[in-house]
Amino acid sequence: RFLPECPCAAASRVAPFVAIGRSDTMDFWKAAAVAAQEQADAVKRAAREQVKELKMGALELAEDIYGSAEAFKKKSSGDKELEFKSGPLGFRLDGTLVISVEPGSQADTLGVEGGDRLAAVAGYSVPEFEPDDFEGEQRAMKLVKKWLKEMPRPSTLSFVSVACAEDDLVEDDEAPA
């Protein structure tokens, strides 16, 4: 892309100043030093730009790899352990059940789906409760709200796909006694 110019070449660019009547040697070398500094600054800017491009490429590669690993994790079981970064999470809960996922949000990108059940927040297991246990559900909701509000970022949220949990129940029911 951008290769540094030889200092001699930089000095030759200021040679016309000598021909115009600035024959003083000191002025010539000052001008050569200024030209060399400008060249060094240009090289420094080009190097910074290349480093920036490399960092962006590495970041994109890491995101692709991370996304592939998460997709594999999601396909391999009904459990999803997803790392959320700063910013809006992108999903709404009814109790511990995901009722909606905002398109394009972190949750959508990471694979959270409506119907998933929140199982853990930053390592804290969400208390389980019976479907008709209103008080247990309320306690769980309060804890989840508190944990989501206070969790540091990045942080991991664990979800269980309700469809996979139901499949497990069907398999258990079909197993011979």
Short mmCIF file of C-alpha atoms in Angstrom, two decimals:
data_model
loop_
_atom_site.label_atom_id
_atom_site.label_comp_id
_atom_site.label_asym_id
_atom_site.label_seq_id
_atom_site.Cartn_x
_atom_site.Cartn_y
_atom_site.Cartn_z
CA ARG A 1 0.00 0.00 0.00
CA PHE A 2 2.10 2.84 1.30
CA LEU A 3 5.85 2.47 1.43
CA PRO A 4 8.09 4.99 3.18
CA GLU A 5 10.20 7.16 0.95
CA CYS A 6 13.95 7.17 1.26
CA PRO A 7 15.22 10.19 3.27
CA CYS A 8 17.44 11.07 0.32
CA ALA A 9 14.39 11.30 -1.90
CA ALA A 10 12.69 13.51 0.71
CA ALA A 11 15.73 15.76 0.73
CA SER A 12 15.70 15.91 -3.09
CA ARG A 13 12.16 17.31 -2.96
CA VAL A 14 13.50 20.34 -1.12
CA ALA A 15 16.43 20.77 -3.53
CA PRO A 16 14.49 23.37 -5.60
CA PHE A 17 14.65 25.67 -2.58
CA VAL A 18 18.42 25.64 -2.94
CA ALA A 19 18.19 26.53 -6.63
CA ILE A 20 15.84 29.44 -5.89
CA GLY A 21 18.50 31.19 -3.92
CA ARG A 22 18.45 29.59 -0.50
CA SER A 23 21.97 28.41 -0.68
CA ASP A 24 22.51 28.42 3.03
CA THR A 25 23.29 24.84 4.06
CA MET A 26 21.47 25.16 7.35
CA ASP A 27 18.21 26.18 5.64
CA PHE A 28 18.53 23.27 3.25
CA TRP A 29 18.89 20.73 6.07
CA LYS A 30 16.06 22.32 8.06
CA ALA A 31 13.82 21.98 5.03
CA ALA A 32 15.00 18.40 4.55
CA ALA A 33 14.23 17.64 8.21
CA VAL A 34 10.74 19.13 7.87
CA ALA A 35 10.14 17.09 4.72
CA ALA A 36 11.41 13.95 6.47
CA GLN A 37 9.12 14.63 9.46
CA GLU A 38 6.14 15.08 7.13
CA GLN A 39 7.05 11.80 5.48
CA ALA A 40 7.35 10.08 8.88
CA ASP A 41 3.95 11.45 9.90
CA ALA A 42 2.42 10.14 6.67
CA VAL A 43 3.93 6.70 7.30
CA LYS A 44 2.63 6.78 10.89
CA ARG A 45 -0.89 7.66 9.68
CA ALA A 46 -0.79 4.88 7.09
CA ALA A 47 0.40 2.37 9.70
CA ARG A 48 -2.38 3.40 12.09
CA GLU A 49 -4.94 2.96 9.32
CA GLN A 50 -3.60 -0.50 8.50
CA VAL A 51 -3.70 -1.49 12.18
CA LYS A 52 -7.28 -0.22 12.38
CA GLU A 53 -8.25 -2.31 9.33
CA LEU A 54 -6.57 -5.39 10.81
CA LYS A 55 -8.39 -4.92 14.12
CA MET A 56 -11.73 -4.59 12.33
CA GLY A 57 -11.01 -7.74 10.31
CA ALA A 58 -10.03 -9.64 13.47
CA LEU A 59 -13.18 -8.45 15.22
CA GLU A 60 -15.37 -9.59 12.33
CA LEU A 61 -13.61 -12.96 12.28
CA ALA A 62 -14.04 -13.38 16.04
CA GLU A 63 -17.75 -12.51 15.78
CA ASP A 64 -18.18 -15.04 12.96
CA ILE A 65 -16.43 -17.75 14.97
CA TYR A 66 -18.36 -16.89 18.14
CA GLY A 67 -21.65 -16.88 16.22
CA SER A 68 -20.85 -20.28 14.68
CA ALA A 69 -20.04 -21.71 18.09
CA GLU A 70 -23.30 -20.34 19.53
CA ALA A 71 -25.26 -21.74 16.59
CA PHE A 72 -23.65 -25.15 17.16
CA LYS A 73 -24.43 -24.94 20.88
CA LYS A 74 -28.03 -24.08 20.06
CA LYS A 75 -28.43 -26.98 17.64
CA SER A 76 -26.79 -29.48 19.96
CA SER A 77 -29.19 -29.00 22.89
CA GLY A 78 -32.19 -27.05 24.07
CA ASP A 79 -30.03 -25.10 26.50
CA LYS A 80 -28.59 -21.79 25.33
CA GLU A 81 -25.89 -19.96 27.27
CA LEU A 82 -25.57 -16.60 25.57
CA GLU A 83 -23.27 -13.69 26.33
CA PHE A 84 -24.96 -10.30 26.19
CA LYS A 85 -22.89 -7.14 25.81
CA SER A 86 -23.83 -3.60 26.83
CA GLY A 87 -26.98 -2.08 25.42
CA PRO A 88 -30.58 -3.27 25.22
CA LEU A 89 -31.05 -7.03 25.55
CA GLY A 90 -33.84 -7.09 22.98
CA PHE A 91 -36.43 -9.41 24.52
CA ARG A 92 -39.50 -9.16 26.77
CA LEU A 93 -40.46 -11.59 29.48
CA ASP A 94 -43.73 -12.71 31.00
CA GLY A 95 -42.49 -14.20 34.24
CA THR A 96 -39.51 -16.22 33.04
CA LEU A 97 -40.91 -16.92 29.56
CA VAL A 98 -39.68 -14.93 26.55
CA ILE A 99 -42.78 -13.47 24.91
CA SER A 100 -41.13 -11.35 22.23
CA VAL A 101 -37.73 -10.76 20.61
CA GLU A 102 -36.93 -7.48 18.89
CA PRO A 103 -35.69 -8.11 15.31
CA GLY A 104 -32.01 -7.22 14.90
CA SER A 105 -31.42 -7.00 18.67
CA GLN A 106 -28.73 -8.81 20.66
CA ALA A 107 -31.26 -11.47 21.64
CA ASP A 108 -32.29 -12.00 18.01
CA THR A 109 -28.67 -12.18 16.86
CA LEU A 110 -27.78 -14.68 19.59
CA GLY A 111 -30.78 -16.92 18.83
CA VAL A 112 -33.26 -16.22 21.62
CA GLU A 113 -36.75 -17.19 20.51
CA GLY A 114 -40.23 -16.51 21.77
CA GLY A 115 -41.20 -19.36 24.06
CA ASP A 116 -37.71 -19.83 25.52
CA ARG A 117 -37.55 -19.88 29.31
CA LEU A 118 -34.93 -17.85 31.16
CA ALA A 119 -33.06 -20.35 33.36
CA ALA A 120 -30.11 -18.32 34.74
CA VAL A 121 -28.84 -14.75 34.91
CA ALA A 122 -25.09 -14.19 35.30
CA GLY A 123 -24.69 -17.58 36.97
CA TYR A 124 -27.72 -17.26 39.27
CA SER A 125 -30.31 -20.00 38.64
CA VAL A 126 -33.85 -18.74 38.26
CA PRO A 127 -36.04 -20.48 40.85
CA GLU A 128 -38.41 -23.02 39.37
CA PHE A 129 -42.09 -23.02 40.28
CA GLU A 130 -45.22 -24.98 39.45
CA PRO A 131 -47.48 -23.50 36.76
CA ASP A 132 -50.23 -22.75 39.31
CA ASP A 133 -47.81 -21.33 41.96
CA PHE A 134 -48.56 -17.59 41.63
CA GLU A 135 -46.39 -16.60 44.61
CA GLY A 136 -43.44 -18.66 43.35
CA GLU A 137 -43.77 -17.04 39.93
CA GLN A 138 -43.86 -13.56 41.51
CA ARG A 139 -40.71 -14.29 43.56
CA ALA A 140 -38.93 -15.54 40.44
CA MET A 141 -40.03 -12.47 38.44
CA LYS A 142 -38.74 -10.09 41.12
CA LEU A 143 -35.38 -11.85 41.26
CA VAL A 144 -35.05 -11.91 37.47
CA LYS A 145 -35.84 -8.18 37.20
CA LYS A 146 -33.30 -7.38 39.91
CA TRP A 147 -30.60 -9.60 38.41
CA LEU A 148 -31.14 -8.26 34.88
CA LYS A 149 -30.93 -4.69 36.15
CA GLU A 150 -27.78 -5.27 38.23
CA MET A 151 -25.87 -7.74 36.05
CA PRO A 152 -22.50 -6.56 34.77
CA ARG A 153 -21.87 -6.57 31.04
CA PRO A 154 -20.83 -8.64 29.28
CA SER A 155 -22.82 -11.28 31.10
CA THR A 156 -24.27 -14.70 30.36
CA LEU A 157 -27.96 -15.49 30.28
CA SER A 158 -29.10 -19.11 30.05
CA PHE A 159 -32.29 -20.09 28.28
CA VAL A 160 -34.09 -23.40 27.87
CA SER A 161 -36.06 -23.91 24.72
CA VAL A 162 -39.59 -24.83 25.77
CA ALA A 163 -39.97 -27.03 22.67
CA CYS A 164 -36.90 -29.05 23.71
CA ALA A 165 -38.14 -29.28 27.30
CA GLU A 166 -41.49 -30.58 26.02
CA ASP A 167 -39.69 -33.12 23.78
CA ASP A 168 -37.82 -34.38 26.85
CA LEU A 169 -41.13 -34.77 28.71
CA VAL A 170 -42.65 -36.73 25.81
CA GLU A 171 -39.60 -39.01 25.69
CA ASP A 172 -39.87 -39.59 29.45
CA ASP A 173 -43.58 -40.43 29.11
CA GLU A 174 -42.88 -42.90 26.29
CA ALA A 175 -40.08 -44.68 28.15
CA PRO A 176 -41.05 -48.15 29.39
CA ALA A 177 -41.64 -48.35 33.13
#
